[in-house]
Amino acid sequence: MAKLIDGKAISAQIREELSDKIKTMDKKPGLAVVIVGEDQASKVYVRNKHKACEEVGIYSKVFELPEETTQEQLLALIDELNADSAIHGILVQLPLPRHISADAVIERIRPDKDVDAFHAVNVGHIVLGDPLFLPCTPAGCMELLSRSGIDVAGKECVVVGRSNIVGKPMAMLLLHANATVTICHSRTADLAGVTRRADILVSAVGKAGFITADMVKDGAVVIDVGMNRNSEGKLCGDVAFDEVAEKASYITPVPGGVGPMTITMLLRNTITAAENFAAANK
Ligand code: NDP
């Protein structure tokens, strides 16, 4: 039976470390979170981010804009936040309404305030192995692995999913940690054949029960990034937890695995942004 990787406990430990660090800083780190429209899931995420900021001692300002906000209005707010010295990190909650280009908005955020690490400049730094900020969800997965004593160097790692937010940067972080990495997607031939090779399997697909026991090698480490609702409306990951836990050596639950780590890494990036700002303005 697999050992559970407790993302809630690991996250709480890191948040304590971050809170201690903030107490030593001359200026409080500041995060602006912008949300446009009425997406209820996004509203919950934003509320959680705000609460997490307050708990560790980060100044957080939430901008709730109406659905009919134009792209120009949103870009004007980004310009203001880019220039605001009390704000070190800017996060625009995705998805945005259809009439606003997420790419245009992300590209408008100053790279040194882009705590989600979505800006092309930051993506470039990540690929080069010289990141300003680590992408939150993949960085959270890496912390779960390292704080569970799992070394990825030399391991066969398979990432299922190739999104810009999770799959691709996840593969890049594993690669920089000296893993041998394969990325799978909807066009992968013989997916189960590939996933069965994995010492470490990361699933970021978005389909409940997608990773079944026959896709997992005995003793593999399984990291479940998925956040889905099952037929009863309950939050669950991509992994068929009960059957996969019988085979894996370590597994993350959903909820309580990767989820809490994503926000924690956002807090860490905001502190990094504030430190960099202080160093540049000495
Ligand atoms: P996307 O929808 O952007 O990407 C999903 C990926 O899964 C795509 O690359 C897609 O392939 C691949 N895929 C879909 N079907 C299959 C299939 N049958 N076989 C193999 N690959 C397949 O999702 P995200 O990356 O944004 O998110 C993935 C999941 O992670 C979601 O459940 C999301 O809610 C969750 N998530 C969780 C976070 C957390 O904090 N825990 C943070 C961010 C996301 P293709 O490219 O070919 O279409």
Coordinates of C-alpha atoms and ligand atoms in Angstrom, one line a residue:
M1 CA 0.0 0.0 0.0
A2 CA 1.4 3.4 -1.0
K3 CA 2.5 6.0 1.5
L4 CA 0.4 9.1 1.3
I5 CA 2.1 12.4 0.4
D6 CA 0.3 14.9 2.7
G7 CA 0.2 18.1 0.7
K8 CA -1.7 19.8 3.5
A9 CA 0.9 19.1 6.1
I10 CA 3.9 19.9 3.8
S11 CA 2.2 23.1 2.7
A12 CA 1.5 24.1 6.3
Q13 CA 5.2 23.6 7.2
I14 CA 6.3 25.7 4.2
R15 CA 3.8 28.4 5.1
E16 CA 5.3 28.6 8.6
E17 CA 8.8 29.0 7.1
L18 CA 7.5 31.7 4.8
S19 CA 5.7 33.5 7.6
D20 CA 9.0 33.5 9.7
K21 CA 10.9 34.9 6.7
I22 CA 8.4 37.7 6.2
K23 CA 8.9 38.8 9.8
T24 CA 12.5 39.4 9.0
M25 CA 11.7 41.6 5.9
D26 CA 11.8 45.4 6.1
K27 CA 8.8 45.8 3.8
K28 CA 5.7 43.5 3.6
P29 CA 5.4 41.7 0.3
G30 CA 2.3 42.7 -1.6
L31 CA 0.2 40.6 -4.1
A32 CA -2.6 41.9 -6.3
V33 CA -5.1 39.4 -7.5
V34 CA -7.4 40.4 -10.3
I35 CA -10.5 38.5 -11.2
V36 CA -12.9 39.4 -14.0
G37 CA -16.5 38.1 -14.2
E38 CA -18.5 35.7 -12.1
D39 CA -16.8 32.3 -12.5
Q40 CA -17.7 30.7 -9.1
A41 CA -14.7 28.3 -9.0
S42 CA -12.3 31.3 -9.8
K43 CA -13.9 33.3 -7.0
V44 CA -13.2 30.4 -4.5
Y45 CA -9.6 30.3 -5.7
V46 CA -9.2 34.0 -5.3
R47 CA -10.7 34.0 -1.8
N48 CA -8.3 31.1 -0.8
K49 CA -5.3 33.0 -2.2
H50 CA -6.3 36.2 -0.3
K51 CA -6.8 34.2 2.9
A52 CA -3.4 32.4 2.5
C53 CA -1.7 35.8 2.0
E54 CA -3.2 37.2 5.2
E55 CA -2.2 34.1 7.2
V56 CA 1.5 34.4 6.3
G57 CA 1.7 38.2 6.4
I58 CA 1.5 39.1 2.8
Y59 CA -0.4 42.3 1.9
S60 CA -3.1 41.2 -0.6
K61 CA -5.4 43.3 -2.7
V62 CA -8.2 41.7 -4.6
F63 CA -9.6 43.5 -7.7
E64 CA -13.0 42.1 -8.6
L65 CA -14.0 43.4 -12.0
P66 CA -17.3 43.0 -13.7
E67 CA -17.8 40.6 -16.7
E68 CA -18.2 43.5 -19.1
T69 CA -14.7 44.9 -18.3
T70 CA -12.9 45.6 -21.6
Q71 CA -9.4 44.4 -22.4
E72 CA -8.2 48.1 -22.4
Q73 CA -9.6 48.6 -18.9
L74 CA -7.9 45.5 -17.6
L75 CA -4.6 46.4 -19.3
A76 CA -4.8 49.9 -17.7
L77 CA -5.2 48.3 -14.3
I78 CA -2.2 46.1 -15.0
D79 CA -0.2 49.2 -15.9
E80 CA -1.2 50.8 -12.6
L81 CA -0.2 47.7 -10.6
N82 CA 3.1 47.4 -12.6
A83 CA 3.9 50.9 -11.3
D84 CA 2.7 50.4 -7.7
S85 CA 5.7 49.9 -5.4
A86 CA 3.5 48.3 -2.7
I87 CA 2.6 45.5 -5.1
H88 CA 5.4 43.0 -5.9
G89 CA 3.3 40.2 -7.5
I90 CA 0.4 40.4 -9.9
L91 CA -1.9 37.5 -10.6
V92 CA -4.8 37.6 -13.1
Q93 CA -7.1 34.7 -12.4
L94 CA -7.8 32.6 -15.5
P95 CA -10.0 31.9 -17.3
L96 CA -10.8 35.4 -18.5
P97 CA -14.1 36.2 -20.3
R98 CA -13.9 35.4 -24.0
H99 CA -13.6 39.0 -25.2
I100 CA -10.3 39.4 -23.4
S101 CA -7.1 37.9 -24.6
A102 CA -5.3 36.1 -21.8
D103 CA -2.0 36.2 -23.7
A104 CA -2.2 40.0 -24.1
V105 CA -2.9 40.4 -20.4
I106 CA -0.1 38.1 -19.3
E107 CA 2.3 39.8 -21.6
R108 CA 1.4 43.1 -20.1
I109 CA 2.5 42.1 -16.5
R110 CA 6.0 43.1 -15.7
P111 CA 8.0 39.8 -15.8
D112 CA 9.5 40.6 -12.3
K113 CA 5.9 40.8 -10.9
D114 CA 4.6 37.8 -12.8
V115 CA 4.4 35.5 -9.8
D116 CA 2.5 32.8 -11.8
A117 CA 5.6 32.6 -14.2
F118 CA 3.3 32.6 -17.3
H119 CA 5.0 35.5 -19.1
A120 CA 7.1 34.5 -22.1
V121 CA 10.2 36.0 -20.5
N122 CA 9.7 33.8 -17.4
V123 CA 8.9 30.7 -19.5
G124 CA 12.1 31.3 -21.3
H125 CA 14.1 31.6 -18.1
I126 CA 12.5 28.4 -16.8
V127 CA 13.5 26.5 -20.0
L128 CA 17.0 27.9 -19.7
G129 CA 17.2 26.6 -16.1
D130 CA 17.6 30.1 -14.8
P131 CA 14.1 30.9 -13.4
L132 CA 13.1 34.2 -11.8
F133 CA 10.0 32.4 -10.4
L134 CA 9.1 28.7 -10.5
P135 CA 5.7 27.9 -12.0
C136 CA 3.4 27.3 -9.0
T137 CA 1.8 23.9 -9.6
P138 CA 4.9 22.2 -10.9
A139 CA 7.1 23.8 -8.2
G140 CA 4.5 22.4 -5.7
C141 CA 4.9 18.9 -7.1
M142 CA 8.7 19.2 -6.9
E143 CA 8.5 20.3 -3.2
L144 CA 6.2 17.3 -2.5
L145 CA 8.8 15.0 -4.0
S146 CA 11.8 16.5 -2.3
R147 CA 10.2 16.9 1.1
S148 CA 9.1 13.2 0.9
G149 CA 12.7 12.2 0.4
I150 CA 12.2 11.2 -3.3
D151 CA 15.1 12.0 -5.5
V152 CA 14.2 12.4 -9.1
A153 CA 17.7 12.4 -10.6
G154 CA 18.2 9.5 -13.0
K155 CA 14.5 8.4 -12.6
E156 CA 12.2 7.7 -15.5
C157 CA 9.5 10.4 -15.2
V158 CA 6.3 10.5 -17.3
V159 CA 4.1 13.6 -17.3
V160 CA 0.6 13.1 -18.8
G161 CA -0.6 16.5 -20.1
R162 CA 1.3 19.2 -22.0
S163 CA -0.5 22.4 -21.0
N164 CA 1.6 25.6 -20.6
I165 CA 0.4 25.9 -17.0
V166 CA 1.2 22.4 -15.8
G167 CA 2.4 19.7 -18.2
K168 CA 5.2 21.5 -20.0
P169 CA 6.7 23.4 -17.1
M170 CA 6.4 20.2 -14.9
A171 CA 8.5 18.3 -17.5
M172 CA 11.0 21.1 -17.5
L173 CA 11.5 21.2 -13.7
L174 CA 11.9 17.4 -13.7
L175 CA 14.4 17.6 -16.5
H176 CA 16.4 20.3 -14.7
A177 CA 16.4 18.0 -11.7
N178 CA 18.1 15.4 -13.9
A179 CA 15.2 13.0 -14.5
T180 CA 14.6 11.3 -17.9
V181 CA 11.3 12.8 -18.9
T182 CA 8.6 11.8 -21.3
I183 CA 5.6 14.0 -22.0
C184 CA 2.3 12.3 -23.0
H185 CA -0.9 13.9 -24.5
S186 CA -4.1 13.0 -26.2
R187 CA -2.2 11.9 -29.4
T188 CA 0.2 9.6 -27.5
A189 CA 0.2 6.1 -29.0
D190 CA 0.0 3.3 -26.3
L191 CA -0.3 5.7 -23.4
A192 CA -0.4 2.9 -20.8
G193 CA 2.7 1.4 -22.3
V194 CA 4.5 4.7 -21.7
T195 CA 3.1 5.4 -18.2
R196 CA 4.0 1.9 -17.0
R197 CA 7.7 2.8 -17.6
A198 CA 7.4 5.6 -15.0
D199 CA 9.2 5.6 -11.7
I200 CA 7.5 8.9 -11.2
L201 CA 4.2 9.5 -12.9
V202 CA 2.6 13.0 -12.9
S203 CA -1.0 13.2 -14.2
A204 CA -2.3 16.6 -15.3
V205 CA -5.2 15.7 -17.6
G206 CA -8.4 16.8 -16.0
K207 CA -10.4 13.5 -16.2
A208 CA -11.6 11.7 -13.1
G209 CA -10.4 8.1 -12.8
F210 CA -8.2 8.4 -15.9
I211 CA -5.1 6.8 -14.5
T212 CA -5.9 3.2 -13.6
A213 CA -3.8 0.6 -11.8
D214 CA -2.9 -1.2 -15.1
M215 CA -1.1 2.1 -16.2
V216 CA 1.1 2.2 -13.2
K217 CA 4.4 0.3 -12.5
D218 CA 4.7 -1.5 -9.1
G219 CA 6.3 0.8 -6.7
A220 CA 5.9 4.0 -8.8
V221 CA 5.5 7.4 -7.2
V222 CA 2.2 8.9 -8.4
I223 CA 1.5 12.7 -8.3
D224 CA -2.0 13.6 -9.2
V225 CA -2.5 17.2 -10.4
G226 CA -6.0 16.7 -11.7
M227 CA -8.9 18.6 -10.0
N228 CA -12.2 17.1 -11.2
R229 CA -15.7 16.4 -10.0
N230 CA -16.8 12.8 -10.0
S231 CA -20.4 11.7 -10.8
E232 CA -21.4 12.5 -7.3
G233 CA -20.0 16.0 -7.6
K234 CA -17.1 15.2 -5.2
L235 CA -13.7 16.7 -5.8
C236 CA -11.2 14.1 -7.2
G237 CA -8.0 13.8 -9.2
D238 CA -7.1 12.0 -12.4
V239 CA -6.0 8.9 -10.6
A240 CA -8.3 6.0 -9.6
F241 CA -7.0 6.4 -6.1
D242 CA -7.9 3.2 -4.4
E243 CA -6.6 0.8 -7.0
V244 CA -3.5 2.8 -7.8
A245 CA -2.6 3.2 -4.1
E246 CA -2.4 -0.6 -4.0
K247 CA 0.5 -0.6 -6.5
A248 CA 2.3 2.7 -5.9
S249 CA 5.0 3.4 -3.3
Y250 CA 3.9 7.0 -2.8
I251 CA 0.7 8.8 -3.9
T252 CA -0.8 12.3 -3.5
P253 CA -4.5 12.4 -2.5
V254 CA -7.1 14.8 -4.0
P255 CA -8.0 16.9 -2.2
G256 CA -5.0 17.5 0.1
G257 CA -2.2 16.8 -2.3
V258 CA -0.9 19.2 -5.0
G259 CA -3.8 21.7 -4.5
P260 CA -2.6 23.3 -1.3
M261 CA 1.0 23.5 -2.6
T262 CA 0.0 25.6 -5.6
I263 CA -1.0 28.5 -3.4
T264 CA 2.0 28.0 -1.2
M265 CA 4.3 28.3 -4.1
L266 CA 2.5 31.5 -5.1
L267 CA 3.2 32.9 -1.7
R268 CA 6.8 31.9 -2.0
N269 CA 7.1 33.6 -5.4
T270 CA 5.5 36.8 -4.0
I271 CA 8.2 36.9 -1.3
T272 CA 10.9 36.3 -3.9
A273 CA 9.5 39.2 -6.0
A274 CA 9.6 41.5 -2.9
E275 CA 13.1 40.4 -2.1
N276 CA 14.2 41.1 -5.7
F277 CA 12.5 44.5 -5.6
A278 CA 14.2 45.4 -2.3
A279 CA 17.6 44.4 -3.7
A280 CA 17.1 46.4 -6.9
N281 CA 16.0 49.5 -5.0
K282 CA 18.7 49.6 -2.3
Ligands
NDP1 P1 -5.5 21.3 -20.0 O1 -6.9 20.9 -20.4 O2 -4.9 22.6 -20.5 O3 -4.5 20.1 -20.5 C1 -4.9 18.8 -20.4 C2 -3.8 17.9 -21.0 O4 -4.3 16.6 -20.9 C3 -3.7 18.2 -22.5 O5 -2.3 18.3 -22.8 C4 -4.3 17.0 -23.2 O6 -3.6 16.6 -24.4 C5 -4.1 15.9 -22.2 N1 -5.1 14.9 -22.4 C6 -6.4 15.0 -22.5 N2 -7.0 13.8 -22.8 C7 -6.0 12.9 -22.8 C8 -5.9 11.6 -23.1 N3 -7.0 10.8 -23.4 N4 -4.7 10.9 -23.1 C9 -3.6 11.7 -22.8 N5 -3.6 13.0 -22.6 C10 -4.8 13.6 -22.6 O7 -5.5 21.2 -18.4 P2 -4.4 21.8 -17.3 O8 -3.1 21.4 -17.6 O9 -4.7 23.3 -17.1 O10 -5.0 21.1 -16.0 C11 -4.9 19.7 -15.9 C12 -5.7 19.3 -14.7 O11 -4.9 19.8 -13.5 C13 -7.1 19.8 -14.5 O12 -7.9 18.9 -13.8 C14 -6.9 21.1 -13.7 O13 -8.1 21.4 -13.0 C15 -5.8 20.6 -12.8 N6 -5.0 21.7 -12.2 C16 -4.8 21.6 -10.8 C17 -4.0 22.5 -10.2 C18 -3.7 22.4 -8.8 O14 -3.4 23.3 -8.1 N7 -3.9 21.2 -8.2 C19 -3.5 23.7 -10.9 C20 -3.8 23.7 -12.4 C21 -4.5 22.7 -12.9 P3 -3.7 17.6 -25.7 O15 -2.6 18.7 -25.5 O16 -3.2 16.6 -26.8 O17 -5.0 18.1 -25.9

